[in-house]
XYZ file of C-alpha atoms in Angstrom:
584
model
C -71.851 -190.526 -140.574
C -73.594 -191.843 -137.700
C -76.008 -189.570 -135.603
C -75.409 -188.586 -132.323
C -77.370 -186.970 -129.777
C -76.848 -185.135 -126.811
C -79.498 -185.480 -124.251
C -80.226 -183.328 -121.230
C -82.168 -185.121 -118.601
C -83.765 -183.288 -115.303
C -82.842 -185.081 -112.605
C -85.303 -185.741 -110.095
C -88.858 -184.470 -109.792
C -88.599 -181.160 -107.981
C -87.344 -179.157 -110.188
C -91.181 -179.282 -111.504
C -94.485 -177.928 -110.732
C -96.013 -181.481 -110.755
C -95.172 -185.113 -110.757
C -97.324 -185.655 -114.080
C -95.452 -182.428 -116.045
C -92.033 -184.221 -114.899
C -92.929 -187.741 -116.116
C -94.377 -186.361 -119.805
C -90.765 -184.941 -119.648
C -88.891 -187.818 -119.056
C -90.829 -189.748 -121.627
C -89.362 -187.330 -124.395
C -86.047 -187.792 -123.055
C -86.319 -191.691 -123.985
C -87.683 -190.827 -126.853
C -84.937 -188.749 -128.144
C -82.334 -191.508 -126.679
C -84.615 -193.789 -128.880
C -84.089 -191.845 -132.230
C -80.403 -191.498 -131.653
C -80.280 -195.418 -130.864
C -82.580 -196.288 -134.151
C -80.032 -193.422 -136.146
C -76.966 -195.396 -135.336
C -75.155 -193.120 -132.354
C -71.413 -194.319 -131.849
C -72.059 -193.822 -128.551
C -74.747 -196.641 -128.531
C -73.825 -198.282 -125.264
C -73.850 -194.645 -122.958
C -77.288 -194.322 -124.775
C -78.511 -197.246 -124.015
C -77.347 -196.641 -119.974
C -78.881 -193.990 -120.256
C -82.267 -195.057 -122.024
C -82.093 -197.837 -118.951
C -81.621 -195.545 -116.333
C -84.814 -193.224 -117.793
C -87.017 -195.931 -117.362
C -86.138 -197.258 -114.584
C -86.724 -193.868 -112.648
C -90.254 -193.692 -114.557
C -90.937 -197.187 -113.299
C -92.388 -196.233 -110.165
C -94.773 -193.705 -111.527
C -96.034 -195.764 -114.158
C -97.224 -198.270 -111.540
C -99.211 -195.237 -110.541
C -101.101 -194.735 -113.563
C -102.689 -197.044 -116.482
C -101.244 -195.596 -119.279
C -98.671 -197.157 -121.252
C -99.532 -199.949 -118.109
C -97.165 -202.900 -117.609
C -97.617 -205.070 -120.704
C -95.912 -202.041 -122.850
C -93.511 -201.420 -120.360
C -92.513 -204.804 -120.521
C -92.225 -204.588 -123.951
C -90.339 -201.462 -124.109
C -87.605 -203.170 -121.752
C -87.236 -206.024 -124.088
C -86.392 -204.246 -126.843
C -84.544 -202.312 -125.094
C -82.209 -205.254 -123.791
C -82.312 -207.611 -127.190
C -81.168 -204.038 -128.989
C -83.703 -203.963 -131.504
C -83.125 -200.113 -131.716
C -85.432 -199.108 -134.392
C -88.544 -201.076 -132.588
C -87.611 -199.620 -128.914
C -87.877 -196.026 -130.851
C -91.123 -196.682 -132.984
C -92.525 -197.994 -129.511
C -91.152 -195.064 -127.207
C -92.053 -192.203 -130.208
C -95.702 -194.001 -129.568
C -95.714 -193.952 -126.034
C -94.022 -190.272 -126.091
C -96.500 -188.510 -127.939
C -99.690 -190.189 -126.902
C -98.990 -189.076 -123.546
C -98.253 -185.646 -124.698
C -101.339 -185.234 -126.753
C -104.084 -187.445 -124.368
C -104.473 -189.402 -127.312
C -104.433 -192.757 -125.662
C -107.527 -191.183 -123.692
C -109.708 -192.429 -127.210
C -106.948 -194.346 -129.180
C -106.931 -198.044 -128.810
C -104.050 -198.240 -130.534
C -101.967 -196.441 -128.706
C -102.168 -199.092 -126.289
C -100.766 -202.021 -128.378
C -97.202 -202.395 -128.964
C -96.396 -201.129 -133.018
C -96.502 -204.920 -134.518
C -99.983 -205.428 -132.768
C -101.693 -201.840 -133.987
C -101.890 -199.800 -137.392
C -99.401 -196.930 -137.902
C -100.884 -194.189 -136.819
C -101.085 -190.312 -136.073
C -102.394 -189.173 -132.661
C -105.899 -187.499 -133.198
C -105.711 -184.150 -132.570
C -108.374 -182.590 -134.453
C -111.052 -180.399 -132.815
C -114.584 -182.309 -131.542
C -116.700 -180.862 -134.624
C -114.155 -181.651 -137.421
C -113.056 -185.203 -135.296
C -115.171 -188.327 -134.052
C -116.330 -186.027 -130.869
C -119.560 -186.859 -130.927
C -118.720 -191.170 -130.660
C -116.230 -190.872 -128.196
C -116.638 -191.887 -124.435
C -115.196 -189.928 -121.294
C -111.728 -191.771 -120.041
C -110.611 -191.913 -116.439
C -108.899 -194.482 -114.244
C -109.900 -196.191 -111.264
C -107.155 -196.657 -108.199
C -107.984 -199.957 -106.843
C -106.090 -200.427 -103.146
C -105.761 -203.991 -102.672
C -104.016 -206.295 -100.313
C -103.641 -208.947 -102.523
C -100.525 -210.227 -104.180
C -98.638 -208.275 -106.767
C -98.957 -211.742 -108.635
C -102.903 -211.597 -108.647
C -102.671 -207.709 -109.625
C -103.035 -208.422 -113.753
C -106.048 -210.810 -112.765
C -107.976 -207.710 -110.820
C -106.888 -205.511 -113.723
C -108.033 -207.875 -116.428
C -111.776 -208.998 -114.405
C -112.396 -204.800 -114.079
C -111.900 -204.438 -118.069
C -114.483 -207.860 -118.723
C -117.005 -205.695 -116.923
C -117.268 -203.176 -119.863
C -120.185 -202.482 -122.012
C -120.878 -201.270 -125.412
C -123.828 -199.456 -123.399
C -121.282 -197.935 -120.712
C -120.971 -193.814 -121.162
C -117.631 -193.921 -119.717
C -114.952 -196.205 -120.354
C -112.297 -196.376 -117.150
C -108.736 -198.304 -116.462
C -108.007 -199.789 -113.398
C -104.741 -198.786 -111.404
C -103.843 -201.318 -108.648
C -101.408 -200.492 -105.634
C -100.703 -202.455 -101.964
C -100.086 -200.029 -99.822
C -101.494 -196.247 -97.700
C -98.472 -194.332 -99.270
C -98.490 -196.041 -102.915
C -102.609 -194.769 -102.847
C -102.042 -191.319 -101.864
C -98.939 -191.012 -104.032
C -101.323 -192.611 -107.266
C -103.766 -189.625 -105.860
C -101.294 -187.007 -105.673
C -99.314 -187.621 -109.048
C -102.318 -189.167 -111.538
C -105.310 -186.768 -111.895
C -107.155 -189.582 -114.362
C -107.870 -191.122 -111.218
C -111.661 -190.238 -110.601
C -112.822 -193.150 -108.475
C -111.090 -195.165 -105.473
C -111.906 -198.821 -104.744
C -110.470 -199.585 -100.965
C -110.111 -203.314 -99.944
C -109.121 -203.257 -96.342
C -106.455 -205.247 -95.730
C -103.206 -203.591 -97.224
C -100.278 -202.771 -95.475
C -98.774 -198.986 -94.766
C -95.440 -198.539 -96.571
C -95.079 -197.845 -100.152
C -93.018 -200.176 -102.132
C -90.740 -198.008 -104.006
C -87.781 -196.375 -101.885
C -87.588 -193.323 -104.464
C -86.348 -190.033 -102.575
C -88.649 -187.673 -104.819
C -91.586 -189.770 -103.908
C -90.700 -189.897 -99.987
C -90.659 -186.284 -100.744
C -94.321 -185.755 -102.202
C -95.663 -188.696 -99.584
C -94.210 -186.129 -96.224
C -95.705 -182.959 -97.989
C -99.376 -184.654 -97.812
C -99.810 -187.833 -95.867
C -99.623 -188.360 -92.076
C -96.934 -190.527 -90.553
C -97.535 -194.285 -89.965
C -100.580 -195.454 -87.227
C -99.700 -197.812 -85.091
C -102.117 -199.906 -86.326
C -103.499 -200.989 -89.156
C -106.540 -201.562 -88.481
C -108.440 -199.206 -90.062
C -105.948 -198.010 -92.350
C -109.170 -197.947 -95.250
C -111.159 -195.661 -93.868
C -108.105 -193.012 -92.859
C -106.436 -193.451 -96.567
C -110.078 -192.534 -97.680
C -110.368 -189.156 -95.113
C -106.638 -188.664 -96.194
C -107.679 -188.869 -100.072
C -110.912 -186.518 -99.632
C -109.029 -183.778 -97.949
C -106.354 -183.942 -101.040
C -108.885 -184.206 -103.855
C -112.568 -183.866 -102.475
C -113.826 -184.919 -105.781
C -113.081 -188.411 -105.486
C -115.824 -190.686 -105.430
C -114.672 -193.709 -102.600
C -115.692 -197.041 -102.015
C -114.109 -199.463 -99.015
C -115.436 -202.799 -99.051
C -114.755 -204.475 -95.855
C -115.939 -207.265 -93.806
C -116.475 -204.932 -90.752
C -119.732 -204.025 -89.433
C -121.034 -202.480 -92.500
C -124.005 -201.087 -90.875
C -122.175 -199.288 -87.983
C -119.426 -198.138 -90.597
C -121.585 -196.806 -92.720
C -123.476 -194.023 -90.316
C -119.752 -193.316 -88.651
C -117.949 -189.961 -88.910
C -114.776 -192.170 -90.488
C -116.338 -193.095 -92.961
C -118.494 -189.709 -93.845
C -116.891 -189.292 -97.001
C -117.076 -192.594 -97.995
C -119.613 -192.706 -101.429
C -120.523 -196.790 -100.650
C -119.496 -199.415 -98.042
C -119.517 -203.164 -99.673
C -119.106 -206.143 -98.008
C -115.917 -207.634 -98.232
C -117.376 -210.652 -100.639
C -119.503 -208.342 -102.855
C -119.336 -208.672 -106.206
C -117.064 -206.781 -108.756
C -120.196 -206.179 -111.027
C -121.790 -203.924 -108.327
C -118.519 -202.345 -108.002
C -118.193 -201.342 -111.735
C -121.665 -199.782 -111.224
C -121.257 -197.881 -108.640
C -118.250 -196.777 -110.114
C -119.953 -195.596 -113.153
C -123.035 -194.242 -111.682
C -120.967 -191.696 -109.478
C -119.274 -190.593 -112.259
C -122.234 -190.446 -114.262
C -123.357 -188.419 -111.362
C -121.086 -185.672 -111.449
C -120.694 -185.963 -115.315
C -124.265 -184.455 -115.383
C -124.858 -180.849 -116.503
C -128.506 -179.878 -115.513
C -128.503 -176.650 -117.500
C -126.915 -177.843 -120.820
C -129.324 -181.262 -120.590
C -132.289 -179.416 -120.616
C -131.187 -176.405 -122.979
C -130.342 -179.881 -125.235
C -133.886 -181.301 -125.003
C -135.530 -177.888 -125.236
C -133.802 -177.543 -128.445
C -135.686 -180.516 -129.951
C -138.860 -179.231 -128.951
C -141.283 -178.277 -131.842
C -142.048 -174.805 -130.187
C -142.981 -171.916 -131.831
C -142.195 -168.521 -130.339
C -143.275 -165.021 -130.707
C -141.191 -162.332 -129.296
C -139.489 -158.583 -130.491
C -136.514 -160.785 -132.125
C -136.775 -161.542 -135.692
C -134.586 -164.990 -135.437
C -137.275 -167.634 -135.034
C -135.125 -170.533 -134.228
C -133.252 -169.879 -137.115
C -136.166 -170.026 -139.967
C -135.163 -166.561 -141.218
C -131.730 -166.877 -141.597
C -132.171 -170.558 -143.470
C -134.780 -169.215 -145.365
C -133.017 -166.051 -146.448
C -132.160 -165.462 -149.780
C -128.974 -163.381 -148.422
C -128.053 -164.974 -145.008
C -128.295 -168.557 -145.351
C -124.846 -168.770 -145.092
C -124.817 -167.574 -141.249
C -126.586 -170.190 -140.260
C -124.354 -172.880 -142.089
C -121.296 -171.413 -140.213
C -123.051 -171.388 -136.532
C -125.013 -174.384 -137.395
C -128.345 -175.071 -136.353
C -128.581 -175.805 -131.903
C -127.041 -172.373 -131.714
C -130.960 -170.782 -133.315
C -132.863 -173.686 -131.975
C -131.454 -172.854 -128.452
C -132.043 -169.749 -128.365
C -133.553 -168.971 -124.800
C -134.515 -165.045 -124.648
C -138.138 -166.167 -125.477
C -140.586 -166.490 -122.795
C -142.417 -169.905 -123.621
C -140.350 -171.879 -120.743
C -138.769 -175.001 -120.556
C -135.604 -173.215 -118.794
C -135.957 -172.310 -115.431
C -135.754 -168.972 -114.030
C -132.496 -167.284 -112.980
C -134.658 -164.888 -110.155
C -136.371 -168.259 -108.799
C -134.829 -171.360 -110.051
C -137.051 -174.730 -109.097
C -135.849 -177.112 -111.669
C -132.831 -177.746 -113.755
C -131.095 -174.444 -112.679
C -131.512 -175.084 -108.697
C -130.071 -178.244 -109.386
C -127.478 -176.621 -111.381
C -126.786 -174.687 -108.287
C -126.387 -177.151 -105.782
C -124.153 -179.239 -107.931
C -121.932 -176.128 -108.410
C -121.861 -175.298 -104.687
C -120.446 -178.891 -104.016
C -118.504 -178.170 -106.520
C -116.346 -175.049 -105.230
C -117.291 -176.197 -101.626
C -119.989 -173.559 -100.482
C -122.930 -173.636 -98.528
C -124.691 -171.629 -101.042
C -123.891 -170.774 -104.740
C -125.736 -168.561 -107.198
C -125.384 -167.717 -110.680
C -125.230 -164.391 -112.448
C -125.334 -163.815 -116.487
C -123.666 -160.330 -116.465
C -120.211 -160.629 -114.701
C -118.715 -160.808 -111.875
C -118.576 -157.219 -111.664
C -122.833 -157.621 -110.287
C -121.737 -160.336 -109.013
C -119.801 -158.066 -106.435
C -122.614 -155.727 -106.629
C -125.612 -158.087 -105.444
C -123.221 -159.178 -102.862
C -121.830 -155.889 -101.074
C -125.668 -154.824 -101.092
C -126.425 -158.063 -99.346
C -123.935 -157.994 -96.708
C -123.504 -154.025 -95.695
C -126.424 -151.566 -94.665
C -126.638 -148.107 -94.333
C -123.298 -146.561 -92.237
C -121.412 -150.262 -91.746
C -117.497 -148.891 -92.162
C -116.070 -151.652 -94.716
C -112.583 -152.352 -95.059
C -111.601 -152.575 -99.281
C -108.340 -152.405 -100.804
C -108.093 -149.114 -102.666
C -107.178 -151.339 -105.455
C -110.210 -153.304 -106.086
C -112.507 -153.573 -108.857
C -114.515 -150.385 -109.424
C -117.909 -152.630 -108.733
C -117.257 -152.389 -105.161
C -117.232 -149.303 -104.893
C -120.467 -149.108 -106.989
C -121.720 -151.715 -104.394
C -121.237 -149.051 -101.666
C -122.483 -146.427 -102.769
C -126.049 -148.366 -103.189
C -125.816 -149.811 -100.122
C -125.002 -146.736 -98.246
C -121.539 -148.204 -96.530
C -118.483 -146.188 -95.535
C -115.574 -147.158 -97.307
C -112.431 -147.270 -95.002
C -109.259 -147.978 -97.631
C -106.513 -149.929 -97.190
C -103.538 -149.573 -98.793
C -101.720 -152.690 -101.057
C -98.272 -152.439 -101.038
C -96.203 -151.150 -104.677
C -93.732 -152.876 -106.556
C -92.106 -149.965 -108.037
C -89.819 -152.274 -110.093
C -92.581 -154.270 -111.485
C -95.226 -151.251 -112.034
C -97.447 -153.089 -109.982
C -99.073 -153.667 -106.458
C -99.052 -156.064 -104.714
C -101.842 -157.128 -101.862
C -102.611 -155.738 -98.685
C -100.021 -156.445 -96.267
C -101.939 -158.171 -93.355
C -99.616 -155.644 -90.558
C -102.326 -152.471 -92.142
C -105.125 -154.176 -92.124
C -104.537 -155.606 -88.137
C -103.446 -151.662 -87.118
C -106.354 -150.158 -89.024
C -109.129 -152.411 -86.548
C -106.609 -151.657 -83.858
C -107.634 -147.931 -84.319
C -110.838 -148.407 -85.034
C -111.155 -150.293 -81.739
C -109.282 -147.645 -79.957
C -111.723 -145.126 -80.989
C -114.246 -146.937 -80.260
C -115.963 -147.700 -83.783
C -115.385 -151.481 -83.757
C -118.913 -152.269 -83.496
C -119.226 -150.581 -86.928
C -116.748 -152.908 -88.853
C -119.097 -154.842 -91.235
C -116.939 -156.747 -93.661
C -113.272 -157.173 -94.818
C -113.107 -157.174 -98.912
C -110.376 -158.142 -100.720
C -109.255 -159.117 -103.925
C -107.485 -162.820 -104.533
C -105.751 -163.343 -106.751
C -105.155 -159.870 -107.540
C -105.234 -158.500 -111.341
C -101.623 -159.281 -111.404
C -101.397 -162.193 -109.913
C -100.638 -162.449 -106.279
C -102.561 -164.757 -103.810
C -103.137 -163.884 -100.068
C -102.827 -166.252 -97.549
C -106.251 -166.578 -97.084
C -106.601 -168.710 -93.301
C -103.809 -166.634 -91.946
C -105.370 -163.414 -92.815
C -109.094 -164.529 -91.675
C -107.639 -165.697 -88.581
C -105.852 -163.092 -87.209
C -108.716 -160.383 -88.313
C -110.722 -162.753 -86.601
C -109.235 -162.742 -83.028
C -109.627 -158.418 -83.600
C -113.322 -158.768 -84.800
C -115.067 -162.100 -84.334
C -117.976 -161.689 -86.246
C -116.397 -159.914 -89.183
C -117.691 -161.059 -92.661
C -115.321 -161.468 -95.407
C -115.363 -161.071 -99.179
C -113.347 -162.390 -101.475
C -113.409 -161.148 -105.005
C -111.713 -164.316 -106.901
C -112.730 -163.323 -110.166
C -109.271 -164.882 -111.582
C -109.366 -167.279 -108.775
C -112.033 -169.649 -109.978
C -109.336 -172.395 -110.809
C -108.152 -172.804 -106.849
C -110.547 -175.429 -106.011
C -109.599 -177.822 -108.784
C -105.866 -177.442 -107.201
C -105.059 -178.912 -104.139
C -101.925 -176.431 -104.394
C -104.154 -173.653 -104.442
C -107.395 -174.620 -102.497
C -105.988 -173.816 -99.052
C -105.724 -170.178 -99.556
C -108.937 -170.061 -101.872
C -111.605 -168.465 -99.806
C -114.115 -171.586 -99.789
C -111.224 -174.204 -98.680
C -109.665 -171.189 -95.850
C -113.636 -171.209 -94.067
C -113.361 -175.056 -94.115
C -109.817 -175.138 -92.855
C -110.560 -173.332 -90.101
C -114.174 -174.404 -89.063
C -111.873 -177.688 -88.529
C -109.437 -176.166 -86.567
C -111.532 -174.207 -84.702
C -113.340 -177.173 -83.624
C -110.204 -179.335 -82.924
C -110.141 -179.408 -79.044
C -105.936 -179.012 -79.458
C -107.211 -175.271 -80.713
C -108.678 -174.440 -77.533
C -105.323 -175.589 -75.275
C -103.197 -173.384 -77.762
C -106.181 -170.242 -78.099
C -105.531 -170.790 -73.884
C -101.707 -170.487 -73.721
C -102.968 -166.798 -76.358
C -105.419 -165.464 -73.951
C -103.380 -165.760 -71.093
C -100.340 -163.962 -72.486
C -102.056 -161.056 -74.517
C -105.729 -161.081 -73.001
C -108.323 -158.881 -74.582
C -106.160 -157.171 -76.844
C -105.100 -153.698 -75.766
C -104.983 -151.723 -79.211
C -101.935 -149.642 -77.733
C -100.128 -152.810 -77.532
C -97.378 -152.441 -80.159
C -96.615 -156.534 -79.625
C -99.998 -156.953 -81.524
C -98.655 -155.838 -84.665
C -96.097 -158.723 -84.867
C -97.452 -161.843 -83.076
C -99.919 -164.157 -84.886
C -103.615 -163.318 -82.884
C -105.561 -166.431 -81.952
C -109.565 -166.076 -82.457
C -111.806 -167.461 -79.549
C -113.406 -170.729 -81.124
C -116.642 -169.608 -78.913
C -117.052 -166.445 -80.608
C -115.386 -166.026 -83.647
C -117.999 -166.219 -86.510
C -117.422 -167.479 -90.077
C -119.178 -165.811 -92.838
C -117.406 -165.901 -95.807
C -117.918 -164.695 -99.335
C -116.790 -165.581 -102.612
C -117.379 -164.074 -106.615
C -115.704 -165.512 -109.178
C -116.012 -166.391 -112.812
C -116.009 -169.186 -115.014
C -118.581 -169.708 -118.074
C -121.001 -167.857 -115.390
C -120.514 -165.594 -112.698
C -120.718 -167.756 -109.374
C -121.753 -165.977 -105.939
C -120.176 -168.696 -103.330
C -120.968 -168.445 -99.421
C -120.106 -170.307 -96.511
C -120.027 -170.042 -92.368
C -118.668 -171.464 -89.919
């Protein structure tokens, strides 16, 4: 008896976290109205309606990313419409679970049609069992172009000639016409790693989808009037979404007076409009190559292969006597050899010095500060708990009265008590249900400075500290919090103890209330002249703040932008402890 197959499709994309999760999802909804097709479902027509109507909904965000790209598109349509069921299913099972798995990341298979490639299973062994070692970093390139959707394939196809067998990287070009079709590919594609801007292109996206108008009026401004310079404010729109973007506008504007302008700050390279694509693919490569590099690991690599012989109390010896052990030797064939020859506790150098870095590990440092957006960034070895330590004892002296959530991690209080501060705790709020707490609501924290102002012990406030995320889970909102604390006491330093927070900056859904991207929001605003009209209209209604005012508690306090001070703190962990800072 014929199969059939009842298929529950999500309509729309907001009933998911992000664009990308949504689109893996509807790809495994064709592919099970594939298999019931290619099993012989009675209801063959309604499946195949259905099938139609999946991809037609995905067709706007695959124009958005390179992967399956039109040519497989194309042919999944035509199968789909001569009803060759069994090769629109081998194709969409193909497409389905190389998404799923990355595979077409270091397949070239996957990207031919079934006929064209070997059957095949999706690699999905780990890097040491696997071809690890051979393969080459994958990302895509957003190219913004005004030409032609007919010359599109030819920009695609000249991009892919450029490659090399030499190349470290190996990238896919996505082309789009248009502001909102960029900042959607942006938003929804996180292969994208590099953005090539022809000016040129026009402002309106393309595709009238209502979940994409949707995404576009969460993040992108509304129309100029002109479009003029519509490249460089797609690029300053693009940086503040995903700062790790390396840019490129080639224009036929004054390069030279471009190039040193504010617009385009965050520009990587300017190219003349007639430039060749060879530089282009370069440039591309080198700023990737750029930020691919890992100072520390590079060097630890190379010192590895030096013939050195060291001499200290530990009895490994790069290994010799566990390979030469009559006992042992098996050890070191499960850890392998790099993990002895690395082995960096002895003192004959090569490493840098954590205590005074001057090579690979200062340049370790600055890379990471770009990284997670500080001014400064340090490393630690021995968790973020000293971390917190080195940085209370760096902030507060002797007497300062320091505002901490009674909740915090039991290093801060250890940070205290050797740095002589006074403790003043604040109290998160309980979820009885949940046998948990929650954060600190912002109402104690603006009544506790109110008392300490009305007794007179303002000037003694040293630093706010909080925790964010907090052990289970919750997330302040940072810039609301620093900004009201601010307008009580403007040179207040904060701490942030993001510990299991380290992940905001790679998410522009949680970088705002991150403590690194809250200073930069509001070293903006502060400096937006439209502040000062609105921190005004503030001062003349509530003027300096009477601490008896009960209004205080419930209206949002303005900071003056001509004294508030931002000094702001961050500890958080990753593979190291990280020390971040950044004012104002």
């Amino acid at each position: 008896m014929a199969a059939t197959a009842k298929v529950e499709v999500r309509k729309g994309l907001s009933g998911y976290f992000s664009a990308s999760q949504g689109r893996v999802d509807r790809w495994r909804s064709v592919h099970r109205l594939a298999k019931a097709l290619a099993a012989g479902s009675s209801a063959s027509e309604a499946l195949r309606n259905e099938a139609l109507e999946e991809l037609n909904s995905l067709a706007p965000l695959e124009e958005l990313c390179a992967y399956p790209g039109p040519a497989l598109m194309a042919t999944l349509k035509e199968r789909l419409q001569t009803r060759d069921w069994t090769a629109f299913a081998r194709l969409a099972q193909r497409i389905s679970i190389s998404l799923l798995s990355n595979s077409y990341r270091d397949d070239p298979e996957a990207w031919k049609a079934d006929e064209e490639g070997e059957a095949h299973t999706p690699e999905v062994l780990p890097p040491g069992i696997a071809r690890g070692q051979a393969r080459k970093p994958y990302f895509e390139v957003l190219v913004v172009t005004p030409g032609e959707r007919s010359t599109w394939e030819a920009t695609r196809e000249s991009l892919r000639r450029l490659r090399r067998d030499s190349d470290s990287f190996i990238y896919e070009p996505v082309v789009v016409g248009s502001f909102e079709d960029a900042a959607l590919a942006a938003i929804v594609n996180y292969n994208i790693n590099a953005v090539v801007i022809f000016d040129g292109f026009g402002y309106p996206s393309q595709h009238a989808v209502p979940d994409l108008r949707e995404i576009l009026a969460a993040h992108v401004p509304a129309a100029p009037s002109t479009d003029a310079d519509l490249g460089t404010t797609l690029a300053r729109v693009l940086n503040a979404y995903r700062p790790e973007l390396d840019l490129y506008l080639a224009t036929d504007r004054d390069v030279g007076a471009l190039a040193g302008s504010d617009e385009a700050a965050c520009i990587r390279r300017v190219f003349y409009g007639v430039e060749e694509m060879l530089e282009i693919h370069l440039s591309i490569l080198d700023g990737i190559a750029e930020r691919y590099a890992t100072p520390f690991f590079d060097n630890l690599k190379k010192y590895a292969q030096r013939p050195i012989g060291t001499f200290h109390a530990l009895p490994v010896a790069r290994g010799k006597s566990v390979f030469k052990s009559h006992w042992i030797r098996d050890f070191g064939y499960f850890y392998g050899t790099n993990i002895f020859l690395a082995e960096s506790s002895a003192t004959t150098g090569g490493l840098d010095s954590l205590l005074e870095p001057t090579g690979n590990i200062k340049i370790a440092q600055e890379k990471a500060a770009r990284c997670f957006g500080a001014q400064k960034l340090f490393f630690a070895t021995n968790g973020t708990s000293t971390s917190n330590k080195i940085a209370v004892q760096a902030i507060v002296r002797p007497g300062d009265i320091v505002l901490v959530d009674r909740n915090c991690h039991k290093s801060h209080h250890y940070g205290l008590v050797l740095g002589g501060g006074q403790p003043l705790y604040v109290e998160a709020y309980p979820l009885m249900q949940y046998s948990m707490y929650g954060g600190v609501p912002l109402r104690t924290i603006k009544q506790t400075l109110l008392d300490l102002k009305a007794e007179g012990k303002l000037d003694r406030v040293r630093m706010l500290l909080l925790t964010n995320c907090t052990f289970d889970g919750h997330i302040y909102n940072v810039p609301r919090f620093m900004e009201e604390v601010l307008a009580i006491k403007p040179d207040i330093v904060f701490l942030w103890d993001e510990a299991w927070y380290a992940y905001s900056r790679f998410s522009p859904f949680h970088r705002r209330r991150s403590a690194m991207g809250a200073c930069e929001a509001l070293r903006e605003r502060y400096a937006n002249p439209a502040y000062r009209a609105e921190h005004a209209a503030f001062k003349k209604k509530y003027g300096n703040l009477d601490p008896k005012n009960p209004k205080l508690l419930d209206t949002h306090l303005l900071p003056d932008p001509d004294a508030v001070k931002l000094r702001v703190y961050a500890t958080t962990s990753t593979h190291k402890s990280l020390s971040c800072f950044r004012q104002g």
